[in-house]
mmCIF file of C-alpha atoms in Angstrom:
data_model
loop_
_atom_site.group_PDB
_atom_site.id
_atom_site.type_symbol
_atom_site.label_atom_id
_atom_site.label_comp_id
_atom_site.label_asym_id
_atom_site.label_seq_id
_atom_site.Cartn_x
_atom_site.Cartn_y
_atom_site.Cartn_z
ATOM 1 C CA UNK G 1 24.648 -6.400 3.274
ATOM 2 C CA UNK G 2 22.144 -7.494 0.911
ATOM 3 C CA UNK G 3 19.932 -10.911 2.470
ATOM 4 C CA UNK G 4 18.605 -13.520 -0.160
ATOM 5 C CA UNK G 5 15.017 -14.658 0.158
ATOM 6 C CA UNK G 6 14.713 -17.214 1.167
ATOM 7 C CA UNK G 7 10.354 -19.107 0.621
ATOM 8 C CA UNK G 8 9.430 -21.068 3.661
ATOM 9 C CA UNK G 9 6.864 -23.732 2.220
ATOM 10 C CA UNK G 10 4.523 -24.858 4.995
ATOM 11 C CA UNK G 11 1.658 -26.437 4.414
ATOM 12 C CA UNK G 12 -0.317 -27.003 6.872
ATOM 13 C CA UNK G 13 -3.991 -26.571 7.925
ATOM 14 C CA UNK G 14 -3.956 -28.609 11.402
ATOM 15 C CA UNK G 15 -5.726 -25.295 12.896
ATOM 16 C CA UNK G 16 -8.155 -24.404 11.743
ATOM 17 C CA UNK G 17 -12.198 -25.798 10.993
ATOM 18 C CA UNK G 18 -11.771 -26.335 7.262
ATOM 19 C CA UNK G 19 -9.136 -28.287 5.329
ATOM 20 C CA UNK G 20 -7.702 -26.661 2.283
ATOM 21 C CA UNK G 21 -6.001 -24.230 3.447
ATOM 22 C CA UNK G 22 -3.147 -27.208 3.104
ATOM 23 C CA UNK G 23 -3.765 -26.456 -0.799
ATOM 24 C CA UNK G 24 -3.308 -22.823 -0.811
ATOM 25 C CA UNK G 25 1.049 -22.669 -1.388
ATOM 26 C CA UNK G 26 0.639 -25.048 -4.402
ATOM 27 C CA UNK G 27 -2.392 -23.275 -5.270
ATOM 28 C CA UNK G 28 -0.280 -19.730 -5.121
ATOM 29 C CA UNK G 29 2.645 -21.616 -7.448
ATOM 30 C CA UNK G 30 0.236 -22.438 -9.911
ATOM 31 C CA UNK G 31 -1.156 -19.337 -10.232
ATOM 32 C CA UNK G 32 2.680 -17.991 -10.895
ATOM 33 C CA UNK G 33 3.028 -21.011 -13.644
ATOM 34 C CA UNK G 34 -0.391 -19.415 -15.042
ATOM 35 C CA UNK G 35 1.566 -15.994 -15.514
ATOM 36 C CA UNK G 36 4.741 -17.403 -16.841
ATOM 37 C CA UNK G 37 6.183 -16.694 -13.406
ATOM 38 C CA UNK G 38 9.505 -17.368 -12.355
ATOM 39 C CA UNK G 39 8.623 -16.425 -9.247
ATOM 40 C CA UNK G 40 9.125 -19.788 -7.666
ATOM 41 C CA UNK G 41 12.854 -20.105 -9.851
ATOM 42 C CA UNK G 42 13.607 -17.317 -8.468
ATOM 43 C CA UNK G 43 14.665 -18.148 -4.569
ATOM 44 C CA UNK G 44 15.209 -20.629 -2.992
ATOM 45 C CA UNK G 45 13.270 -22.343 -0.650
ATOM 46 C CA UNK G 46 12.722 -25.486 1.661
ATOM 47 C CA UNK G 47 9.594 -27.509 2.727
ATOM 48 C CA UNK G 48 8.651 -27.767 6.775
ATOM 49 C CA UNK G 49 8.017 -31.110 7.568
ATOM 50 C CA UNK G 50 3.436 -31.314 8.344
ATOM 51 C CA UNK G 51 2.105 -33.765 11.522
ATOM 52 C CA UNK G 52 -1.663 -33.049 8.559
ATOM 53 C CA UNK G 53 -2.670 -36.673 9.029
ATOM 54 C CA UNK G 54 -3.390 -35.797 13.033
ATOM 55 C CA UNK G 55 -6.382 -33.380 11.286
ATOM 56 C CA UNK G 56 -8.154 -37.182 11.333
ATOM 57 C CA UNK G 57 -7.513 -38.508 14.639
ATOM 58 C CA UNK G 58 -9.535 -37.563 17.588
ATOM 59 C CA UNK G 59 -10.194 -34.184 18.875
ATOM 60 C CA UNK G 60 -8.432 -34.422 23.334
ATOM 61 C CA UNK G 61 -9.112 -31.375 24.075
ATOM 62 C CA UNK G 62 -12.782 -29.501 22.212
ATOM 63 C CA UNK G 63 -10.737 -25.750 23.614
ATOM 64 C CA UNK G 64 -7.277 -26.303 21.865
ATOM 65 C CA UNK G 65 -8.091 -29.472 18.870
ATOM 66 C CA UNK G 66 -4.862 -30.673 17.485
ATOM 67 C CA UNK G 67 -3.161 -28.219 20.006
ATOM 68 C CA UNK G 68 -0.076 -31.133 20.269
ATOM 69 C CA UNK G 69 0.636 -30.592 16.632
ATOM 70 C CA UNK G 70 -0.006 -28.029 16.712
ATOM 71 C CA UNK G 71 3.367 -26.821 19.578
ATOM 72 C CA UNK G 72 5.320 -29.116 16.940
ATOM 73 C CA UNK G 73 3.903 -27.621 13.697
ATOM 74 C CA UNK G 74 5.177 -23.622 15.433
ATOM 75 C CA UNK G 75 8.203 -25.098 17.155
ATOM 76 C CA UNK G 76 8.863 -26.718 13.505
ATOM 77 C CA UNK G 77 8.442 -22.884 11.462
ATOM 78 C CA UNK G 78 10.456 -21.553 14.395
ATOM 79 C CA UNK G 79 13.409 -22.866 14.033
ATOM 80 C CA UNK G 80 13.044 -22.355 10.182
ATOM 81 C CA UNK G 81 12.544 -19.039 10.341
ATOM 82 C CA UNK G 82 15.833 -18.794 13.340
ATOM 83 C CA UNK G 83 18.277 -20.362 11.148
ATOM 84 C CA UNK G 84 17.489 -18.565 8.407
ATOM 85 C CA UNK G 85 17.377 -15.261 9.795
ATOM 86 C CA UNK G 86 20.868 -16.688 11.587
ATOM 87 C CA UNK G 87 21.872 -17.089 7.675
ATOM 88 C CA UNK G 88 21.490 -14.152 6.599
ATOM 89 C CA UNK G 89 18.238 -14.804 4.288
ATOM 90 C CA UNK G 90 14.901 -12.662 4.616
ATOM 91 C CA UNK G 91 12.368 -15.809 5.074
ATOM 92 C CA UNK G 92 8.836 -15.245 2.995
ATOM 93 C CA UNK G 93 6.721 -17.868 4.464
ATOM 94 C CA UNK G 94 3.761 -19.663 2.950
ATOM 95 C CA UNK G 95 2.083 -20.907 5.705
ATOM 96 C CA UNK G 96 -1.564 -22.851 5.463
ATOM 97 C CA UNK G 97 -3.960 -21.315 8.066
ATOM 98 C CA UNK G 98 -2.343 -18.800 11.031
ATOM 99 C CA UNK G 99 -2.091 -20.489 14.116
ATOM 100 C CA UNK G 100 1.675 -21.037 11.822
ATOM 101 C CA UNK G 101 2.485 -17.646 12.315
ATOM 102 C CA UNK G 102 3.013 -18.552 15.754
ATOM 103 C CA UNK G 103 6.509 -20.127 14.785
ATOM 104 C CA UNK G 104 6.918 -17.541 13.020
ATOM 105 C CA UNK G 105 6.443 -15.273 15.087
ATOM 106 C CA UNK G 106 8.573 -17.049 18.291
ATOM 107 C CA UNK G 107 11.586 -18.112 15.415
ATOM 108 C CA UNK G 108 11.498 -13.921 14.552
ATOM 109 C CA UNK G 109 12.685 -13.912 18.914
ATOM 110 C CA UNK G 110 14.471 -16.229 18.942
ATOM 111 C CA UNK G 111 16.278 -14.265 16.296
ATOM 112 C CA UNK G 112 17.024 -11.575 17.496
ATOM 113 C CA UNK G 113 16.391 -12.362 21.487
ATOM 114 C CA UNK G 114 16.906 -8.810 22.784
ATOM 115 C CA UNK G 115 15.624 -6.478 20.138
ATOM 116 C CA UNK G 116 11.846 -5.405 20.114
ATOM 117 C CA UNK G 117 10.203 -6.600 18.041
ATOM 118 C CA UNK G 118 7.091 -5.574 16.432
ATOM 119 C CA UNK G 119 4.388 -7.029 13.768
ATOM 120 C CA UNK G 120 1.806 -6.415 11.803
ATOM 121 C CA UNK G 121 -0.810 -7.906 11.588
ATOM 122 C CA UNK G 122 -3.476 -7.491 8.160
ATOM 123 C CA UNK G 123 -6.453 -9.625 8.853
ATOM 124 C CA UNK G 124 -9.934 -9.386 8.988
ATOM 125 C CA UNK G 125 -9.508 -11.496 12.447
ATOM 126 C CA UNK G 126 -8.246 -10.059 15.032
ATOM 127 C CA UNK G 127 -6.350 -13.758 16.308
ATOM 128 C CA UNK G 128 -6.192 -13.405 19.936
ATOM 129 C CA UNK G 129 -7.934 -16.346 21.450
ATOM 130 C CA UNK G 130 -6.992 -18.115 23.943
ATOM 131 C CA UNK G 131 -8.081 -21.988 25.056
ATOM 132 C CA UNK G 132 -10.075 -20.672 27.564
ATOM 133 C CA UNK G 133 -11.453 -17.868 25.667
ATOM 134 C CA UNK G 134 -12.431 -19.771 22.007
ATOM 135 C CA UNK G 135 -16.171 -20.401 20.909
ATOM 136 C CA UNK G 136 -14.279 -22.577 17.802
ATOM 137 C CA UNK G 137 -12.060 -24.486 19.890
ATOM 138 C CA UNK G 138 -9.719 -23.249 15.816
ATOM 139 C CA UNK G 139 -6.105 -22.919 16.675
ATOM 140 C CA UNK G 140 -5.519 -21.114 14.238
ATOM 141 C CA UNK G 141 -7.901 -17.836 16.600
ATOM 142 C CA UNK G 142 -5.237 -17.830 19.014
ATOM 143 C CA UNK G 143 -1.667 -17.376 17.576
ATOM 144 C CA UNK G 144 -1.345 -13.901 18.878
ATOM 145 C CA UNK G 145 -3.127 -14.363 22.772
ATOM 146 C CA UNK G 146 0.133 -17.651 22.627
ATOM 147 C CA UNK G 147 2.791 -13.966 21.266
ATOM 148 C CA UNK G 148 1.395 -11.525 23.626
ATOM 149 C CA UNK G 149 2.069 -14.428 26.607
ATOM 150 C CA UNK G 150 -1.686 -13.454 28.004
ATOM 151 C CA UNK G 151 -4.989 -16.285 28.122
ATOM 152 C CA UNK G 152 -7.098 -13.022 28.836
ATOM 153 C CA UNK G 153 -8.931 -15.461 32.178
ATOM 154 C CA UNK G 154 -10.949 -12.332 33.031
ATOM 155 C CA UNK G 155 -12.495 -13.414 30.308
ATOM 156 C CA UNK G 156 -12.769 -17.300 30.310
ATOM 157 C CA UNK G 157 -15.739 -19.416 29.437
ATOM 158 C CA UNK G 158 -14.974 -23.149 28.719
ATOM 159 C CA UNK G 159 -13.278 -25.141 30.963
ATOM 160 C CA UNK G 160 -9.127 -26.060 30.134
ATOM 161 C CA UNK G 161 -7.873 -29.960 30.593
ATOM 162 C CA UNK G 162 -4.468 -30.121 32.382
ATOM 163 C CA UNK G 163 -2.458 -32.260 29.549
ATOM 164 C CA UNK G 164 -4.282 -28.537 27.112
ATOM 165 C CA UNK G 165 -3.004 -26.606 29.532
ATOM 166 C CA UNK G 166 0.089 -27.536 29.122
ATOM 167 C CA UNK G 167 -0.200 -27.682 25.469
ATOM 168 C CA UNK G 168 -0.598 -24.194 25.614
ATOM 169 C CA UNK G 169 1.398 -22.986 28.044
ATOM 170 C CA UNK G 170 4.026 -24.833 25.480
ATOM 171 C CA UNK G 171 3.512 -23.067 22.556
ATOM 172 C CA UNK G 172 3.931 -20.207 24.729
ATOM 173 C CA UNK G 173 7.179 -20.484 25.050
ATOM 174 C CA UNK G 174 7.815 -22.097 21.834
ATOM 175 C CA UNK G 175 11.569 -20.260 20.195
ATOM 176 C CA UNK G 176 12.614 -18.253 24.068
ATOM 177 C CA UNK G 177 10.618 -18.233 26.965
ATOM 178 C CA UNK G 178 8.122 -16.052 27.282
ATOM 179 C CA UNK G 179 5.978 -13.498 25.269
ATOM 180 C CA UNK G 180 6.923 -11.470 21.779
ATOM 181 C CA UNK G 181 6.242 -9.603 21.227
ATOM 182 C CA UNK G 182 4.690 -6.528 23.627
ATOM 183 C CA UNK G 183 0.864 -5.579 23.501
ATOM 184 C CA UNK G 184 1.998 -1.959 22.443
ATOM 185 C CA UNK G 185 4.309 -3.391 19.737
ATOM 186 C CA UNK G 186 2.023 -4.631 17.340
ATOM 187 C CA UNK G 187 -1.024 -2.780 15.099
ATOM 188 C CA UNK G 188 -3.605 -4.446 13.464
ATOM 189 C CA UNK G 189 -4.998 -3.408 9.385
ATOM 190 C CA UNK G 190 -7.628 -4.617 8.735
ATOM 191 C CA UNK G 191 -9.621 -7.134 12.024
ATOM 192 C CA UNK G 192 -13.608 -6.786 11.792
ATOM 193 C CA UNK G 193 -14.582 -9.302 13.117
ATOM 194 C CA UNK G 194 -14.480 -9.844 16.193
ATOM 195 C CA UNK G 195 -16.103 -11.856 19.112
ATOM 196 C CA UNK G 196 -16.794 -9.414 23.082
ATOM 197 C CA UNK G 197 -13.309 -11.634 24.072
ATOM 198 C CA UNK G 198 -11.201 -10.411 22.252
ATOM 199 C CA UNK G 199 -12.554 -6.628 21.546
ATOM 200 C CA UNK G 200 -12.570 -6.983 25.695
ATOM 201 C CA UNK G 201 -8.690 -7.354 24.759
ATOM 202 C CA UNK G 202 -7.591 -5.255 22.080
ATOM 203 C CA UNK G 203 -8.985 -2.273 24.551
ATOM 204 C CA UNK G 204 -7.911 -3.313 27.853
ATOM 205 C CA UNK G 205 -4.342 -3.937 25.480
ATOM 206 C CA UNK G 206 -4.711 -0.819 24.094
ATOM 207 C CA UNK G 207 -3.765 -2.273 20.870
ATOM 208 C CA UNK G 208 -3.926 -0.069 17.085
ATOM 209 C CA UNK G 209 -6.365 -1.547 14.863
ATOM 210 C CA UNK G 210 -6.648 0.620 11.436
ATOM 211 C CA UNK G 211 -9.566 -0.757 10.511
ATOM 212 C CA UNK G 212 -10.184 -0.653 6.120
ATOM 213 C CA UNK G 213 -12.826 2.173 6.316
ATOM 214 C CA UNK G 214 -9.907 4.947 8.779
ATOM 215 C CA UNK G 215 -7.080 4.002 6.047
ATOM 216 C CA UNK G 216 -10.522 5.157 3.230
ATOM 217 C CA UNK G 217 -11.942 7.832 4.986
ATOM 218 C CA UNK G 218 -8.283 9.584 6.238
ATOM 219 C CA UNK G 219 -6.116 7.760 3.982
ATOM 220 C CA UNK G 220 -3.123 5.498 4.307
ATOM 221 C CA UNK G 221 -0.073 6.784 3.161
ATOM 222 C CA UNK G 222 -1.375 8.974 6.305
ATOM 223 C CA UNK G 223 -2.337 5.868 8.624
ATOM 224 C CA UNK G 224 0.896 3.479 7.415
ATOM 225 C CA UNK G 225 2.741 6.724 7.963
ATOM 226 C CA UNK G 226 1.083 6.396 12.047
ATOM 227 C CA UNK G 227 1.516 3.306 13.293
ATOM 228 C CA UNK G 228 5.191 3.467 11.852
ATOM 229 C CA UNK G 229 6.129 6.002 14.099
ATOM 230 C CA UNK G 230 3.809 4.156 16.961
ATOM 231 C CA UNK G 231 6.481 0.655 16.402
ATOM 232 C CA UNK G 232 9.207 3.579 15.494
ATOM 233 C CA UNK G 233 11.100 1.885 18.880
ATOM 234 C CA UNK G 234 11.290 -1.391 18.383
ATOM 235 C CA UNK G 235 14.365 -2.801 15.632
ATOM 236 C CA UNK G 236 12.831 -4.999 13.662
ATOM 237 C CA UNK G 237 9.368 -5.494 12.248
ATOM 238 C CA UNK G 238 7.427 -8.649 11.039
ATOM 239 C CA UNK G 239 4.074 -8.595 8.514
ATOM 240 C CA UNK G 240 1.817 -11.639 8.822
ATOM 241 C CA UNK G 241 -0.467 -11.009 6.057
ATOM 242 C CA UNK G 242 -3.941 -13.429 5.909
ATOM 243 C CA UNK G 243 -5.800 -13.407 2.819
ATOM 244 C CA UNK G 244 -9.432 -12.759 4.587
ATOM 245 C CA UNK G 245 -7.820 -9.222 4.888
ATOM 246 C CA UNK G 246 -9.984 -8.495 1.455
ATOM 247 C CA UNK G 247 -12.905 -7.956 0.224
ATOM 248 C CA UNK G 248 -13.487 -11.628 -0.264
ATOM 249 C CA UNK G 249 -17.129 -10.572 -2.148
ATOM 250 C CA UNK G 250 -15.127 -8.328 -4.407
ATOM 251 C CA UNK G 251 -11.938 -10.776 -4.550
ATOM 252 C CA UNK G 252 -13.535 -14.616 -3.638
ATOM 253 C CA UNK G 253 -13.919 -17.087 -0.821
ATOM 254 C CA UNK G 254 -10.723 -19.012 -0.975
ATOM 255 C CA UNK G 255 -10.206 -18.319 2.206
ATOM 256 C CA UNK G 256 -11.991 -20.229 5.200
ATOM 257 C CA UNK G 257 -12.806 -17.060 7.229
ATOM 258 C CA UNK G 258 -13.945 -15.115 3.842
ATOM 259 C CA UNK G 259 -15.843 -11.059 5.672
ATOM 260 C CA UNK G 260 -16.085 -8.555 3.237
ATOM 261 C CA UNK G 261 -15.816 -4.754 3.317
ATOM 262 C CA UNK G 262 -12.250 -5.539 3.809
ATOM 263 C CA UNK G 263 -9.299 -4.087 1.300
ATOM 264 C CA UNK G 264 -8.357 -4.999 -2.741
ATOM 265 C CA UNK G 265 -5.355 -6.296 -3.413
ATOM 266 C CA UNK G 266 -4.123 -2.783 -4.407
ATOM 267 C CA UNK G 267 -4.200 -1.218 -1.528
ATOM 268 C CA UNK G 268 -2.857 -4.618 0.407
ATOM 269 C CA UNK G 269 0.197 -3.863 -2.201
ATOM 270 C CA UNK G 270 0.150 -0.794 -1.001
ATOM 271 C CA UNK G 271 0.338 -1.201 3.309
ATOM 272 C CA UNK G 272 3.197 -4.005 2.199
ATOM 273 C CA UNK G 273 5.130 -1.452 -0.097
ATOM 274 C CA UNK G 274 5.392 0.851 2.699
ATOM 275 C CA UNK G 275 6.156 -0.473 5.528
ATOM 276 C CA UNK G 276 9.094 -2.653 3.000
ATOM 277 C CA UNK G 277 9.746 1.065 3.217
ATOM 278 C CA UNK G 278 10.939 1.370 6.802
ATOM 279 C CA UNK G 279 13.698 -0.781 5.908
ATOM 280 C CA UNK G 280 12.529 -3.213 9.194
ATOM 281 C CA UNK G 281 10.881 -4.968 7.833
ATOM 282 C CA UNK G 282 12.868 -9.476 8.415
ATOM 283 C CA UNK G 283 10.561 -11.763 7.848
ATOM 284 C CA UNK G 284 6.812 -11.610 6.026
ATOM 285 C CA UNK G 285 3.867 -14.649 5.888
ATOM 286 C CA UNK G 286 1.229 -14.382 3.603
ATOM 287 C CA UNK G 287 -1.190 -17.677 5.166
ATOM 288 C CA UNK G 288 -5.246 -18.756 4.967
ATOM 289 C CA UNK G 289 -6.070 -19.291 0.860
ATOM 290 C CA UNK G 290 -7.492 -22.347 0.568
ATOM 291 C CA UNK G 291 -8.514 -23.440 -2.864
ATOM 292 C CA UNK G 292 -11.140 -25.738 -2.257
ATOM 293 C CA UNK G 293 -12.963 -22.755 -1.099
ATOM 294 C CA UNK G 294 -12.418 -20.529 -3.546
ATOM 295 C CA UNK G 295 -16.202 -20.241 -6.236
ATOM 296 C CA UNK G 296 -14.174 -18.944 -8.919
ATOM 297 C CA UNK G 297 -11.371 -21.037 -10.061
ATOM 298 C CA UNK G 298 -8.426 -20.139 -8.849
ATOM 299 C CA UNK G 299 -8.711 -16.780 -8.003
ATOM 300 C CA UNK G 300 -8.238 -16.136 -3.818
ATOM 301 C CA UNK G 301 -4.130 -17.822 -4.924
ATOM 302 C CA UNK G 302 -3.368 -15.598 -7.783
ATOM 303 C CA UNK G 303 -5.001 -12.499 -5.851
ATOM 304 C CA UNK G 304 -2.013 -13.481 -3.232
ATOM 305 C CA UNK G 305 1.233 -14.132 -5.521
ATOM 306 C CA UNK G 306 -0.073 -10.473 -7.582
ATOM 307 C CA UNK G 307 0.886 -9.031 -3.765
ATOM 308 C CA UNK G 308 3.591 -11.429 -3.483
ATOM 309 C CA UNK G 309 5.506 -10.727 -7.023
ATOM 310 C CA UNK G 310 4.187 -6.835 -5.930
ATOM 311 C CA UNK G 311 6.210 -6.547 -3.205
ATOM 312 C CA UNK G 312 9.069 -9.524 -2.834
ATOM 313 C CA UNK G 313 10.748 -6.402 -5.439
ATOM 314 C CA UNK G 314 10.919 -3.995 -3.111
ATOM 315 C CA UNK G 315 12.655 -6.713 0.040
ATOM 316 C CA UNK G 316 15.997 -8.433 -1.269
ATOM 317 C CA UNK G 317 18.432 -8.935 -4.354
ATOM 318 C CA UNK G 318 17.580 -12.698 -6.152
ATOM 319 C CA UNK G 319 19.712 -15.299 -6.046
ATOM 320 C CA UNK G 320 22.241 -14.928 -8.337
#
């Protein structure tokens, strides 16, 4: 049975260090309007309630800023994703900052509790920090640590208050208790900006990272085929696309943590479409478009929409 797309709009940016990614969804919609596209009229959608006003609260934890509100936001996203998967929708999640991806992964796992979930993380960053290792305290650098339920205590540099530990444990248990994905079922594409604690985690957990140079040298199709073979035992796949995986010099600086020497949009489209052809993808997410930082008008949102439009046609049919 063909699944219908449901667009989940999650305008939350409380896990980031810079304001503005909450406006990313509207910027993508404006890009579609300017292209005379009916994309956002073709599919059902729902808005996830946000906690963005909490950005003005004084930080109660410098190692996990606004964590109590991020827990709430991720829980909302998890519930939305689970509900839509259980009612035979294909969720396309448009989020602000990347912390909410923990909610998305948790929702996928909650919908398929007895199946093996594979995660393909297209990003410039590993997002493997925990409150114990983070240099910034921004939770958009922590979603995979929570999804893996691995604190990386061996690399601990921060003292973490009891209430923060409690909220962090809540994060790790959203949707269902414990890890949502195993390290061998997580694959990176494009990660190139990491800290030592993350590097040690990647090495210890043997997480595969297909860097931009490797993909261009060996061939994109070969690398994606290899990744899919590694995940062949997974029942379902979730793809997370952070726009900072693309080259900021080539595309734009319209994202919170831009990094040079990334993919172009055509490589991203090819990677995602090849993964979609596996027929195992059940959820796709786009994150971290920040129009307030874009020095080229609305270029990052326009490029994100180009990717979104190009991959959606290979997913499912629009609702009649």
